[in-house]
XYZ file of C-alpha atoms in Angstrom:
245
model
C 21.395 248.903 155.520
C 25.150 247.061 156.125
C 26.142 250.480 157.676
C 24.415 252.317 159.979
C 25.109 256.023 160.955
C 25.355 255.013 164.344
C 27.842 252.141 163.644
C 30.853 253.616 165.030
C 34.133 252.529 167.196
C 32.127 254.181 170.771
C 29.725 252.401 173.226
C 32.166 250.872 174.751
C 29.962 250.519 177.939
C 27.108 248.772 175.303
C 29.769 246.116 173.901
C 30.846 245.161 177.150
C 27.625 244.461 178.248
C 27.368 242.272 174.983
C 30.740 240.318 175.780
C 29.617 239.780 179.416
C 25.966 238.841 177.676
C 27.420 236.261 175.174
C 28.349 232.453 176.486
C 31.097 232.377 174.333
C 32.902 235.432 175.295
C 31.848 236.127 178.920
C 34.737 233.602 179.805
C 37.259 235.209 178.591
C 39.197 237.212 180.410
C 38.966 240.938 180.936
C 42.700 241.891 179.233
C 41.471 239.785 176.296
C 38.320 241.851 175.623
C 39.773 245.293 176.149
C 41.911 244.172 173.407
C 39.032 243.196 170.944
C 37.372 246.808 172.026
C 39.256 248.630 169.559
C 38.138 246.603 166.097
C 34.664 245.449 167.908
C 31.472 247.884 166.213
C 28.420 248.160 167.558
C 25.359 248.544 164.852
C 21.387 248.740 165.433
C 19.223 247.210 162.903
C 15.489 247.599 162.004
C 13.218 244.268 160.812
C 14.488 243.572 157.303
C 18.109 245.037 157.482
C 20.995 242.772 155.537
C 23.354 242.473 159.225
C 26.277 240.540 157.449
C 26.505 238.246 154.216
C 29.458 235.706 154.004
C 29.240 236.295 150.206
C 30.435 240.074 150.322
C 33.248 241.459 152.843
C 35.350 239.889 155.114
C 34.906 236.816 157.611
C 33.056 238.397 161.039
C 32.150 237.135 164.326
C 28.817 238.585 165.561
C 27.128 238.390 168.668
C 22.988 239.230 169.738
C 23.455 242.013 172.218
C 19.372 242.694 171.374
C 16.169 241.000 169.480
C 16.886 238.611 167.058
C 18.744 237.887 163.726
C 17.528 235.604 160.954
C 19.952 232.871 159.794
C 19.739 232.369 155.833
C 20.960 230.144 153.516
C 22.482 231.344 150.584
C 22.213 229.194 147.323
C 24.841 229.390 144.475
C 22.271 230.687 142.492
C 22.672 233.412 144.638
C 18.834 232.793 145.877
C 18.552 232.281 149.877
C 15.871 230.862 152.205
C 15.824 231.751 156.185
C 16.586 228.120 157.918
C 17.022 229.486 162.439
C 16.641 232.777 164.202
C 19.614 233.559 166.866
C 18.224 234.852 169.909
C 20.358 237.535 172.557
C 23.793 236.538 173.607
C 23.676 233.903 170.533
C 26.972 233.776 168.519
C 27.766 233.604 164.667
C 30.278 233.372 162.176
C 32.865 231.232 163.913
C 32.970 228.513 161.609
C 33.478 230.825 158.532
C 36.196 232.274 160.391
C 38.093 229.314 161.122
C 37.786 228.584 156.732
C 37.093 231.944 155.076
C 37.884 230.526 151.760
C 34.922 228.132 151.764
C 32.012 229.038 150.197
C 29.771 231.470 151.442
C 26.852 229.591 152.980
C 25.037 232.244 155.138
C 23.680 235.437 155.331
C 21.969 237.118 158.410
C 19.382 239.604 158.238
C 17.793 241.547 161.190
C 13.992 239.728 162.627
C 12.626 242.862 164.241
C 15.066 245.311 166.051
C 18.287 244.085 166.536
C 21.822 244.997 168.137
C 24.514 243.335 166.867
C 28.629 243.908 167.541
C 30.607 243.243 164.722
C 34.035 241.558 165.266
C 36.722 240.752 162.745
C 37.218 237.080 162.657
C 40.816 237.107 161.981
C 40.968 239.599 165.160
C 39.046 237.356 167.196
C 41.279 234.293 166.743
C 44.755 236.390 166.937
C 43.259 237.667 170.257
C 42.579 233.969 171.202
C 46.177 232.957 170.545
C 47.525 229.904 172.484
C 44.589 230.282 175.102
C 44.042 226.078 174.671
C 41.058 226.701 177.501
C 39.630 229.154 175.396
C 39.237 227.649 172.608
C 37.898 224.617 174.047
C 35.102 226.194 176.591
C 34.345 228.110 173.097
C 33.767 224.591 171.594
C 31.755 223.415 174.040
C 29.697 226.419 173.984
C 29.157 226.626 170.180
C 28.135 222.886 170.262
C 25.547 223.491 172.792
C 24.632 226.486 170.440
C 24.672 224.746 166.761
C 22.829 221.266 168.618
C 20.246 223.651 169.534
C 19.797 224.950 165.926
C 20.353 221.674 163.887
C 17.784 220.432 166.325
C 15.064 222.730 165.618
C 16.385 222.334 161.555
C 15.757 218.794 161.774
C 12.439 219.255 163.478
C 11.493 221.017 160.656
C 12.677 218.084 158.267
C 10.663 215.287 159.560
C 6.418 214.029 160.168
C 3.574 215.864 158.062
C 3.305 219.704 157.557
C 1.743 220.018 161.006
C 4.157 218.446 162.890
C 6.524 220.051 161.441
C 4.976 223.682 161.873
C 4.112 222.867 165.510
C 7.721 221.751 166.395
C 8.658 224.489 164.544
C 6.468 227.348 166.517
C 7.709 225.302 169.927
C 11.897 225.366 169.025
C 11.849 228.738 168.040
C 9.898 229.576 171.548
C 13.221 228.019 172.948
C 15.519 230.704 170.445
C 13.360 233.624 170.761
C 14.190 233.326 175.174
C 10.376 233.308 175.501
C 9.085 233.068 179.591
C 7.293 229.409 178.846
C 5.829 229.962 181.934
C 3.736 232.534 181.258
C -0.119 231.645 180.380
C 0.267 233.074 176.650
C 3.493 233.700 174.595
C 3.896 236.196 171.520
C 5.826 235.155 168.625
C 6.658 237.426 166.117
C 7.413 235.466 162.213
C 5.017 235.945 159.122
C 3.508 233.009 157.666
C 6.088 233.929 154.807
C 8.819 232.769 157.378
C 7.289 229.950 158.848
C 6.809 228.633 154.893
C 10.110 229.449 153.687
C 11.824 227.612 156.796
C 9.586 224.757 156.466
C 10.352 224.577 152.201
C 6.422 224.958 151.995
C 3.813 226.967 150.481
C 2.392 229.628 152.625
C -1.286 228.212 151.483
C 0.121 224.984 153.360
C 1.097 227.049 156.470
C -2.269 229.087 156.582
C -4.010 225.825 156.365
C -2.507 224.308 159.360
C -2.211 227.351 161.273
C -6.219 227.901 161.096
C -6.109 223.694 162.319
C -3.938 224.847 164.989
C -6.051 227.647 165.937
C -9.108 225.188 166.067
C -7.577 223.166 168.292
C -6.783 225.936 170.573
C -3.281 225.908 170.641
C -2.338 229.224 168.985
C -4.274 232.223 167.651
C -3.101 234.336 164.536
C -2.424 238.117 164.628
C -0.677 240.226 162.014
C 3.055 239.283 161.509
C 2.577 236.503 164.463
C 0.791 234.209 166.802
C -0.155 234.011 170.344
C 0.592 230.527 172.111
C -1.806 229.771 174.241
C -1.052 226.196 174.740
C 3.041 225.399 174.498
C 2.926 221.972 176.019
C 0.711 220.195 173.893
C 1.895 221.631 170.772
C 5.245 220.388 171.489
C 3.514 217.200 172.054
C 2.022 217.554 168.583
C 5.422 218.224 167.375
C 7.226 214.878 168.717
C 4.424 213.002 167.314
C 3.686 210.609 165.431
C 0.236 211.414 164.489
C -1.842 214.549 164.942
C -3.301 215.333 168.314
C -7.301 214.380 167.819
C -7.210 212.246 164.403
């Protein structure tokens, strides 16, 4: 579903509250955003839902107002595999935008519910203009933002599978905005997910999440898992043999 009914030029209100919510944008100043309102759409999205595609339509900047989106990495083969989820107030598509003629490299698909404004790249940087402070507290933001990501990517690249799954499960607590205080935290991705971001088989995943679960640092439920023990399966995850071997 690219277009919603309800994606429309309105909420105002709703994509103000996603400006002030995003770390790029909450800088800027007030004159600047009232003059992204007009192009700026505001779309809802249900678990599944194709948000934007770099390989169809024109360059966008999006921004998490709500849930989360699924980052995916489209092959030339025209094949894709999800590779990071972007939490709420998480920003996308700046990079494309600075070189839309590149080739397309991601897609972004709705992980659950998900509210999303839609921004014209081109828009976005006319907007930004000469603004030299702009530009670089939007640097330093999207830095934090992509070292975040390519962090958790990485995680995923390196030790054996259940390493790699339990640094996985602990990064994406970070993304998802997760209370890691609480006693137990409820993460919503399918074993399909976890397998396809990992480059493994989902018998591999299901095999180390039922060793996890033995070990009582998660338990399984449909679509998901509850942690019941974050720090020591981050532990797990940085090192450099499993926890009990």
């Amino acid at each position: 579903m690219l277009n919603p009914p309800d994606g429309k030029p309105g909420d105002p209100a709703l994509i103000r509250q996603g400006f002030a919510l995003s770390e790029v944008f909450s800088s800027w100043p007030d004159e600047l955003l009232e003059r992204l309102l007009p192009a700026s759409r505001l779309r809802r999205y249900v678990r599944g839902d194709l948000v934007h595609s770099e390989a169809s339509g024109e360059a966008e900047v999006l921004i998490v107002v709500a849930g989360h989106v699924m980052v995916e990495r489209i092959y030339p083969d025209g094949s894709h595999a999800p590779i990071a989820i972007l939490g709420s107030g998480l920003v996308a598509g700046i990079s494309r935008g600075l070189v839309p003629n590149d080739a397309p490299l991601h897609g972004y698909r709705a992980h659950g519910d998900a509210t999303v404004i839609h921004l014209p790249a081109p828009v976005v940087f006319r907007t930004l203009g000469a603004e030299a402070l702009l530009w670089k507290s939007m640097a330093r933001t999207l830095s934090r933002q992509h070292r975040q990501i390519f962090t958790t990517v990485l995680d995923h690249l390196t030790g054996n599978t259940r390493q790699r799954l339990a640094a996985a499960i602990g990064g994406l607590v970070q993304i998802y905005g997760l209370e890691e205080s609480t006693q137990r935290l409820r993460l919503r991705l399918s074993q399909d997910d976890l397998a396809a971001m990992l480059q493994v088989t989902r018998r591999s995943i299901n095999k180390e999440m039922r060793a996890l679960e033995d070990m009582a640092l998660i338990r399984s439920e449909y679509n998901g898992m509850i942690i019941l023990d974050l720090s020591t399966l981050r532990k797990l995850g940085q090192s450099t043999a499993p926890i009990g071997a």
